[in-house]
mmCIF file of C-alpha atoms in Angstrom:
data_model
loop_
_atom_site.group_PDB
_atom_site.id
_atom_site.type_symbol
_atom_site.label_atom_id
_atom_site.label_comp_id
_atom_site.label_asym_id
_atom_site.label_seq_id
_atom_site.Cartn_x
_atom_site.Cartn_y
_atom_site.Cartn_z
ATOM 1 C CA UNK A 27 -4.675 37.533 -20.268
ATOM 2 C CA UNK A 28 -3.700 35.058 -23.159
ATOM 3 C CA UNK A 29 -2.419 32.092 -21.494
ATOM 4 C CA UNK A 30 -5.345 32.378 -19.323
ATOM 5 C CA UNK A 31 -7.548 32.334 -22.668
ATOM 6 C CA UNK A 32 -6.056 28.939 -23.609
ATOM 7 C CA UNK A 33 -5.978 27.321 -20.345
ATOM 8 C CA UNK A 34 -9.357 28.142 -20.306
ATOM 9 C CA UNK A 35 -9.411 26.176 -23.923
ATOM 10 C CA UNK A 36 -7.697 23.909 -22.308
ATOM 11 C CA UNK A 37 -10.363 23.130 -19.611
ATOM 12 C CA UNK A 38 -13.430 23.193 -21.708
ATOM 13 C CA UNK A 39 -11.510 20.980 -23.881
ATOM 14 C CA UNK A 40 -10.834 18.502 -20.200
ATOM 15 C CA UNK A 41 -14.480 18.954 -19.492
ATOM 16 C CA UNK A 42 -15.558 17.786 -22.560
ATOM 17 C CA UNK A 43 -13.825 14.718 -22.294
ATOM 18 C CA UNK A 44 -14.966 14.033 -18.500
ATOM 19 C CA UNK A 45 -18.740 14.131 -19.907
ATOM 20 C CA UNK A 46 -17.689 11.798 -22.771
ATOM 21 C CA UNK A 47 -16.004 8.913 -19.639
ATOM 22 C CA UNK A 48 -18.533 9.664 -17.173
ATOM 23 C CA UNK A 49 -22.263 8.463 -20.028
ATOM 24 C CA UNK A 50 -19.806 5.871 -20.982
ATOM 25 C CA UNK A 51 -19.400 5.303 -17.545
ATOM 26 C CA UNK A 52 -23.287 5.368 -16.547
ATOM 27 C CA UNK A 53 -23.945 3.029 -19.524
ATOM 28 C CA UNK A 54 -21.708 0.532 -18.604
ATOM 29 C CA UNK A 55 -23.389 0.917 -15.071
ATOM 30 C CA UNK A 56 -26.768 0.335 -16.101
ATOM 31 C CA UNK A 57 -26.573 -2.823 -18.105
ATOM 32 C CA UNK A 58 -23.898 -4.286 -15.145
ATOM 33 C CA UNK A 59 -25.986 -4.216 -12.240
ATOM 34 C CA UNK A 60 -24.613 -0.931 -11.238
ATOM 35 C CA UNK A 61 -21.337 -2.853 -10.624
ATOM 36 C CA UNK A 62 -18.703 -0.320 -9.558
ATOM 37 C CA UNK A 63 -15.683 -1.828 -11.150
ATOM 38 C CA UNK A 64 -17.546 -2.025 -14.613
ATOM 39 C CA UNK A 65 -18.032 2.057 -14.644
ATOM 40 C CA UNK A 66 -14.497 2.556 -13.471
ATOM 41 C CA UNK A 67 -13.250 0.131 -15.880
ATOM 42 C CA UNK A 68 -15.681 2.087 -18.604
ATOM 43 C CA UNK A 69 -14.930 5.836 -17.769
ATOM 44 C CA UNK A 70 -10.910 4.820 -17.999
ATOM 45 C CA UNK A 71 -11.776 3.247 -21.141
ATOM 46 C CA UNK A 72 -12.960 6.490 -22.548
ATOM 47 C CA UNK A 73 -10.501 8.949 -20.654
ATOM 48 C CA UNK A 74 -7.870 7.142 -23.424
ATOM 49 C CA UNK A 75 -8.079 9.924 -26.114
ATOM 50 C CA UNK A 76 -7.180 12.456 -23.677
ATOM 51 C CA UNK A 77 -4.439 10.540 -22.902
ATOM 52 C CA UNK A 78 -2.735 10.639 -26.143
ATOM 53 C CA UNK A 79 -5.290 7.834 -27.983
ATOM 54 C CA UNK A 80 -3.414 6.276 -31.050
ATOM 55 C CA UNK A 81 -3.140 4.678 -34.945
ATOM 56 C CA UNK A 82 -2.181 1.404 -33.603
ATOM 57 C CA UNK A 83 -2.716 -1.089 -30.873
ATOM 58 C CA UNK A 84 0.358 -0.340 -29.384
ATOM 59 C CA UNK A 85 -0.438 3.180 -29.058
ATOM 60 C CA UNK A 86 -3.255 2.938 -27.845
ATOM 61 C CA UNK A 87 -2.696 0.386 -25.139
ATOM 62 C CA UNK A 88 0.350 2.709 -23.924
ATOM 63 C CA UNK A 89 -2.042 5.735 -23.597
ATOM 64 C CA UNK A 90 -4.507 3.499 -21.252
ATOM 65 C CA UNK A 91 -1.847 2.785 -19.383
ATOM 66 C CA UNK A 92 -1.384 6.610 -18.978
ATOM 67 C CA UNK A 93 -5.202 6.818 -18.050
ATOM 68 C CA UNK A 94 -5.459 3.670 -15.797
ATOM 69 C CA UNK A 95 -2.407 5.959 -13.749
ATOM 70 C CA UNK A 96 -3.133 8.854 -13.578
ATOM 71 C CA UNK A 97 -6.725 8.496 -12.781
ATOM 72 C CA UNK A 98 -6.362 6.065 -9.916
ATOM 73 C CA UNK A 99 -4.700 9.162 -7.928
ATOM 74 C CA UNK A 100 -6.849 11.533 -9.814
ATOM 75 C CA UNK A 101 -10.749 10.527 -10.501
ATOM 76 C CA UNK A 102 -13.164 9.827 -7.781
ATOM 77 C CA UNK A 103 -16.697 8.123 -8.567
ATOM 78 C CA UNK A 104 -19.553 8.617 -6.111
ATOM 79 C CA UNK A 105 -22.751 6.312 -7.213
ATOM 80 C CA UNK A 106 -25.579 8.974 -6.003
ATOM 81 C CA UNK A 107 -27.951 6.375 -6.436
ATOM 82 C CA UNK A 108 -29.157 3.905 -5.891
ATOM 83 C CA UNK A 109 -28.461 4.712 -2.079
ATOM 84 C CA UNK A 110 -28.617 2.180 0.438
ATOM 85 C CA UNK A 111 -32.343 3.485 1.725
ATOM 86 C CA UNK A 112 -33.167 2.994 -2.252
ATOM 87 C CA UNK A 113 -32.430 -0.838 -1.237
ATOM 88 C CA UNK A 114 -33.977 -1.068 2.215
ATOM 89 C CA UNK A 115 -37.215 0.264 0.297
ATOM 90 C CA UNK A 116 -37.115 -2.105 -2.146
ATOM 91 C CA UNK A 117 -34.886 -4.720 -2.347
ATOM 92 C CA UNK A 118 -36.157 -8.022 -4.341
ATOM 93 C CA UNK A 119 -35.064 -11.241 -3.496
ATOM 94 C CA UNK A 120 -36.937 -12.832 -6.070
ATOM 95 C CA UNK A 121 -33.959 -10.766 -8.543
ATOM 96 C CA UNK A 122 -31.312 -11.574 -5.919
ATOM 97 C CA UNK A 123 -32.391 -14.958 -6.631
ATOM 98 C CA UNK A 124 -32.737 -14.379 -10.598
ATOM 99 C CA UNK A 125 -29.596 -13.201 -10.596
ATOM 100 C CA UNK A 126 -28.248 -15.638 -8.854
ATOM 101 C CA UNK A 127 -26.554 -13.160 -5.235
ATOM 102 C CA UNK A 128 -26.801 -12.940 -1.983
ATOM 103 C CA UNK A 129 -27.058 -9.418 -1.716
ATOM 104 C CA UNK A 130 -30.162 -7.045 -2.074
ATOM 105 C CA UNK A 131 -31.305 -6.313 -5.631
ATOM 106 C CA UNK A 132 -33.880 -3.897 -7.025
ATOM 107 C CA UNK A 133 -35.691 -4.793 -10.100
ATOM 108 C CA UNK A 134 -35.805 -2.800 -12.943
ATOM 109 C CA UNK A 135 -38.607 -4.540 -14.923
ATOM 110 C CA UNK A 136 -42.348 -2.815 -15.643
ATOM 111 C CA UNK A 137 -41.420 0.237 -13.840
ATOM 112 C CA UNK A 138 -44.293 1.486 -15.448
ATOM 113 C CA UNK A 139 -46.610 -0.746 -13.716
ATOM 114 C CA UNK A 140 -45.498 -1.188 -10.354
ATOM 115 C CA UNK A 141 -44.965 0.761 -7.199
ATOM 116 C CA UNK A 142 -43.404 -2.434 -5.096
ATOM 117 C CA UNK A 143 -41.777 -5.566 -6.159
ATOM 118 C CA UNK A 144 -43.636 -8.188 -7.482
ATOM 119 C CA UNK A 145 -42.296 -10.298 -3.988
ATOM 120 C CA UNK A 146 -43.455 -7.240 -1.408
ATOM 121 C CA UNK A 147 -46.528 -5.327 -3.042
ATOM 122 C CA UNK A 148 -46.924 -3.825 0.241
ATOM 123 C CA UNK A 149 -43.386 -2.615 0.826
ATOM 124 C CA UNK A 150 -43.387 1.764 1.274
ATOM 125 C CA UNK A 151 -43.407 3.402 -2.071
ATOM 126 C CA UNK A 152 -44.304 6.618 -0.859
ATOM 127 C CA UNK A 153 -41.190 8.754 -1.117
ATOM 128 C CA UNK A 154 -42.729 11.427 1.175
ATOM 129 C CA UNK A 155 -42.664 8.984 4.144
ATOM 130 C CA UNK A 156 -39.986 5.943 3.303
ATOM 131 C CA UNK A 157 -35.812 5.778 3.364
ATOM 132 C CA UNK A 158 -34.891 6.806 0.473
ATOM 133 C CA UNK A 159 -37.461 9.209 -0.698
ATOM 134 C CA UNK A 160 -38.064 7.509 -4.136
ATOM 135 C CA UNK A 161 -40.298 5.801 -6.353
ATOM 136 C CA UNK A 162 -39.164 2.681 -6.448
ATOM 137 C CA UNK A 163 -38.740 4.431 -10.908
ATOM 138 C CA UNK A 164 -36.590 6.407 -8.973
ATOM 139 C CA UNK A 165 -34.428 4.003 -7.298
ATOM 140 C CA UNK A 166 -33.553 2.743 -10.395
ATOM 141 C CA UNK A 167 -32.002 6.014 -11.163
ATOM 142 C CA UNK A 168 -28.393 6.011 -12.129
ATOM 143 C CA UNK A 169 -26.106 8.717 -10.824
ATOM 144 C CA UNK A 170 -23.396 9.273 -10.671
ATOM 145 C CA UNK A 171 -20.552 12.528 -9.486
ATOM 146 C CA UNK A 172 -17.457 12.123 -11.245
ATOM 147 C CA UNK A 173 -14.494 14.708 -10.010
ATOM 148 C CA UNK A 174 -10.949 14.614 -11.132
ATOM 149 C CA UNK A 175 -8.459 17.038 -11.451
ATOM 150 C CA UNK A 176 -6.272 17.873 -14.647
ATOM 151 C CA UNK A 177 -2.902 17.144 -14.252
ATOM 152 C CA UNK A 178 -0.200 20.343 -14.335
ATOM 153 C CA UNK A 179 1.378 18.538 -17.726
ATOM 154 C CA UNK A 180 -1.491 18.926 -19.672
ATOM 155 C CA UNK A 181 -1.681 22.985 -17.743
ATOM 156 C CA UNK A 182 -0.615 26.365 -19.692
ATOM 157 C CA UNK A 183 2.145 28.078 -18.280
ATOM 158 C CA UNK A 184 1.938 30.265 -15.011
ATOM 159 C CA UNK A 185 -2.315 30.411 -16.327
ATOM 160 C CA UNK A 186 -2.508 26.535 -14.855
ATOM 161 C CA UNK A 187 -1.328 28.213 -11.748
ATOM 162 C CA UNK A 188 -3.541 31.052 -11.530
ATOM 163 C CA UNK A 189 -6.420 28.701 -11.960
ATOM 164 C CA UNK A 190 -5.530 26.195 -8.788
ATOM 165 C CA UNK A 191 -4.851 29.928 -7.007
ATOM 166 C CA UNK A 192 -7.899 31.531 -7.737
ATOM 167 C CA UNK A 193 -10.295 28.412 -7.251
ATOM 168 C CA UNK A 194 -8.489 28.262 -3.847
ATOM 169 C CA UNK A 195 -8.967 31.409 -3.091
ATOM 170 C CA UNK A 196 -12.174 31.836 -4.111
ATOM 171 C CA UNK A 197 -13.407 28.096 -1.726
ATOM 172 C CA UNK A 198 -11.287 28.423 1.025
ATOM 173 C CA UNK A 199 -13.725 26.369 3.167
ATOM 174 C CA UNK A 200 -14.336 24.088 0.438
ATOM 175 C CA UNK A 201 -15.149 20.847 3.390
ATOM 176 C CA UNK A 202 -14.563 18.157 0.333
ATOM 177 C CA UNK A 203 -10.971 16.439 0.919
ATOM 178 C CA UNK A 204 -10.600 15.021 -2.237
ATOM 179 C CA UNK A 205 -10.975 18.267 -3.948
ATOM 180 C CA UNK A 206 -8.397 19.495 -1.372
ATOM 181 C CA UNK A 207 -6.056 16.777 -2.605
ATOM 182 C CA UNK A 208 -6.240 17.870 -6.015
ATOM 183 C CA UNK A 209 -5.876 21.669 -5.569
ATOM 184 C CA UNK A 210 -2.748 20.694 -3.437
ATOM 185 C CA UNK A 211 -1.043 18.484 -6.040
ATOM 186 C CA UNK A 212 -1.279 21.381 -8.585
ATOM 187 C CA UNK A 213 -3.843 20.181 -10.203
ATOM 188 C CA UNK A 214 -7.678 21.937 -11.583
ATOM 189 C CA UNK A 215 -10.639 19.694 -10.240
ATOM 190 C CA UNK A 216 -13.959 19.380 -12.858
ATOM 191 C CA UNK A 217 -16.732 17.964 -11.249
ATOM 192 C CA UNK A 218 -19.553 15.861 -14.217
ATOM 193 C CA UNK A 219 -22.670 14.827 -13.022
ATOM 194 C CA UNK A 220 -24.469 11.753 -14.963
ATOM 195 C CA UNK A 221 -28.337 10.058 -14.831
ATOM 196 C CA UNK A 222 -29.305 7.140 -16.497
ATOM 197 C CA UNK A 223 -31.576 4.730 -16.259
ATOM 198 C CA UNK A 224 -31.054 0.906 -15.210
ATOM 199 C CA UNK A 225 -31.221 -0.968 -17.883
ATOM 200 C CA UNK A 226 -30.380 -4.527 -15.707
ATOM 201 C CA UNK A 227 -31.165 -5.278 -11.850
ATOM 202 C CA UNK A 228 -28.981 -2.959 -9.524
ATOM 203 C CA UNK A 229 -26.651 -5.235 -6.481
ATOM 204 C CA UNK A 230 -25.695 -3.523 -3.473
ATOM 205 C CA UNK A 231 -22.547 -5.278 -3.466
ATOM 206 C CA UNK A 232 -20.880 -3.055 -6.283
ATOM 207 C CA UNK A 233 -22.143 0.478 -4.722
ATOM 208 C CA UNK A 234 -21.103 -0.079 -0.747
ATOM 209 C CA UNK A 235 -18.108 2.102 -1.155
ATOM 210 C CA UNK A 236 -19.308 4.908 -2.929
ATOM 211 C CA UNK A 237 -22.792 5.299 -1.271
ATOM 212 C CA UNK A 238 -22.797 9.632 -0.045
ATOM 213 C CA UNK A 239 -25.486 8.638 2.045
ATOM 214 C CA UNK A 240 -29.015 9.213 2.373
ATOM 215 C CA UNK A 241 -31.303 9.840 -1.019
ATOM 216 C CA UNK A 242 -33.125 13.321 -1.718
ATOM 217 C CA UNK A 243 -30.718 14.799 0.608
ATOM 218 C CA UNK A 244 -31.033 13.331 3.256
ATOM 219 C CA UNK A 245 -34.801 15.070 3.758
ATOM 220 C CA UNK A 246 -37.654 13.123 1.579
ATOM 221 C CA UNK A 247 -40.778 15.975 1.567
ATOM 222 C CA UNK A 248 -43.568 15.464 0.189
ATOM 223 C CA UNK A 249 -44.134 17.242 -2.585
ATOM 224 C CA UNK A 250 -48.219 17.734 -2.401
ATOM 225 C CA UNK A 251 -51.319 17.321 -4.957
ATOM 226 C CA UNK A 252 -50.539 18.579 -7.959
ATOM 227 C CA UNK A 253 -52.386 22.129 -9.146
ATOM 228 C CA UNK A 254 -56.211 21.226 -10.580
ATOM 229 C CA UNK A 255 -56.408 22.322 -14.204
ATOM 230 C CA UNK A 256 -57.312 25.766 -15.199
ATOM 231 C CA UNK A 257 -60.748 24.007 -17.742
ATOM 232 C CA UNK A 258 -60.874 25.130 -20.525
ATOM 233 C CA UNK A 259 -64.411 26.465 -22.930
ATOM 234 C CA UNK A 260 -66.911 23.854 -23.934
ATOM 235 C CA UNK A 261 -67.489 23.195 -27.605
ATOM 236 C CA UNK A 262 -70.251 23.371 -29.736
ATOM 237 C CA UNK A 263 -69.418 20.019 -31.306
ATOM 238 C CA UNK A 264 -70.775 21.574 -34.964
ATOM 239 C CA UNK A 265 -67.185 24.057 -34.463
ATOM 240 C CA UNK A 266 -64.657 21.437 -36.093
ATOM 241 C CA UNK A 267 -61.580 23.910 -34.995
ATOM 242 C CA UNK A 268 -62.832 24.592 -31.420
ATOM 243 C CA UNK A 269 -60.374 24.272 -28.989
ATOM 244 C CA UNK A 270 -62.894 23.936 -25.883
ATOM 245 C CA UNK A 271 -63.115 21.853 -23.040
ATOM 246 C CA UNK A 272 -65.594 19.244 -23.062
ATOM 247 C CA UNK A 273 -66.939 17.733 -26.152
ATOM 248 C CA UNK A 274 -70.151 18.291 -27.075
ATOM 249 C CA UNK A 275 -71.030 21.058 -25.098
ATOM 250 C CA UNK A 276 -71.853 24.749 -25.306
ATOM 251 C CA UNK A 277 -70.112 27.984 -24.818
ATOM 252 C CA UNK A 278 -70.232 30.287 -21.983
ATOM 253 C CA UNK A 279 -71.110 33.925 -22.698
ATOM 254 C CA UNK A 280 -69.084 36.061 -20.339
ATOM 255 C CA UNK A 281 -70.810 38.550 -21.393
ATOM 256 C CA UNK A 282 -74.207 38.122 -20.270
ATOM 257 C CA UNK A 283 -73.985 34.974 -19.077
ATOM 258 C CA UNK A 284 -76.161 32.876 -21.533
ATOM 259 C CA UNK A 285 -74.806 29.415 -22.848
ATOM 260 C CA UNK A 286 -74.529 29.487 -26.677
ATOM 261 C CA UNK A 287 -72.325 29.478 -29.440
ATOM 262 C CA UNK A 288 -71.737 33.304 -29.876
ATOM 263 C CA UNK A 289 -70.846 36.133 -28.242
ATOM 264 C CA UNK A 290 -71.939 39.636 -27.397
ATOM 265 C CA UNK A 291 -70.507 40.827 -30.705
ATOM 266 C CA UNK A 292 -72.089 38.062 -32.878
ATOM 267 C CA UNK A 293 -68.639 35.680 -33.876
ATOM 268 C CA UNK A 294 -68.150 32.197 -32.807
ATOM 269 C CA UNK A 295 -65.527 32.039 -30.510
ATOM 270 C CA UNK A 296 -63.795 28.912 -31.568
#
């Protein structure tokens, strides 16, 4: 039990490092057109402290090399959004020309005032019927899912093997071949999710390899109209502390139905 508790603490430490690295990766992608190489490079750099860190340039370089080498076989980055369908719905030829790329591009500016790119004013921006199940603002959310396996060298003897055995036993039908491969290699799998607003126009080139499929679980649906707000009682303009709904309107006394500023008890309704 003591070894298992120590192993749990080490797993928590690894997950904390992975969460931070995932955020740094998403930040790099958000300012560099969702470029997959930039995302992976930033994540590898942010994981350097987990692989030893250092106090000198030589020590840091050695830890960075260990991190990069191990992450090549133990890390998977999936870009969940924007997806191919996001580019189908919101590609802007003008934005692509401005960047100087032949790839498809989703514009990221003035999202509060646009439902479609300026050069495609009649695009289908309705998430209930378009291909992506997203609005233009949704398509500008960079969503990453990062899967990583803690190596045996960073596990407590016996307890680490117990963890991998427990994961395999509790989830024997896991269809994810990457996670299964991590377990077969004696690694404890961890998964981190991060979402960040794009600060640059997303370019499709860097996203081709990691697309998992259609957005919104492949089944966009109409959320329907929002519920009608429940109106507050009307306010008497002579009652400054009243929090009623219609400025300047009278109260409605629910006891006898007449409109006045007092209820049947004689107290103001404020």
